[in-house]
Amino acid sequence: EYDIIPLIVETIQNNNDASVIKTCLEGLETILNVGKDIAFASNIGKNPFVIKLAQCQGLQIVENLQSHPDNDIYAIVARMIDDHLDFE
């Protein structure tokens, strides 16, 4: 049902090309935005796509990208963390 998230995470993890990582992060951010809307509309409270991201170790991979030297990647990750992810 949500099989694209593990594929995106795997692509990010196995790629050094900043443009590929940015594209993957932008797609992942769009998916998380949809999940936020689903959670709100159905009153389930938790974003189902954040749960899926956590299940495939994607949260750690996204968190690690905060130290990426590409400013665009950092900006996307910072926005995703602010909008969707809680590492506290």
JSON list of C-alpha atoms in Angstrom, two decimals, residues 35-36 38-40 42-51:
[
{"chain": "A", "resi": 35, "resn": "GLY", "atom": "CA", "xyz": [-0.35, 11.85, 4.98]},
{"chain": "A", "resi": 36, "resn": "LYS", "atom": "CA", "xyz": [-0.77, 14.87, 7.23]},
{"chain": "A", "resi": 38, "resn": "ILE", "atom": "CA", "xyz": [-5.21, 12.15, 5.64]},
{"chain": "A", "resi": 39, "resn": "ALA", "atom": "CA", "xyz": [-4.50, 12.07, 9.37]},
{"chain": "A", "resi": 40, "resn": "PHE", "atom": "CA", "xyz": [-6.35, 15.35, 9.88]},
{"chain": "A", "resi": 42, "resn": "SER", "atom": "CA", "xyz": [-9.84, 11.04, 9.14]},
{"chain": "A", "resi": 43, "resn": "ASN", "atom": "CA", "xyz": [-9.07, 12.14, 12.69]},
{"chain": "A", "resi": 44, "resn": "ILE", "atom": "CA", "xyz": [-6.54, 9.31, 13.17]},
{"chain": "A", "resi": 45, "resn": "GLY", "atom": "CA", "xyz": [-4.00, 11.60, 14.77]},
{"chain": "A", "resi": 46, "resn": "LYS", "atom": "CA", "xyz": [-0.84, 10.09, 13.30]},
{"chain": "A", "resi": 47, "resn": "ASN", "atom": "CA", "xyz": [0.46, 10.52, 9.81]},
{"chain": "A", "resi": 48, "resn": "PRO", "atom": "CA", "xyz": [0.44, 7.00, 8.33]},
{"chain": "A", "resi": 49, "resn": "PHE", "atom": "CA", "xyz": [3.35, 7.85, 6.06]},
{"chain": "A", "resi": 50, "resn": "VAL", "atom": "CA", "xyz": [5.55, 9.00, 8.95]},
{"chain": "A", "resi": 51, "resn": "ILE", "atom": "CA", "xyz": [4.85, 5.62, 10.56]}
]
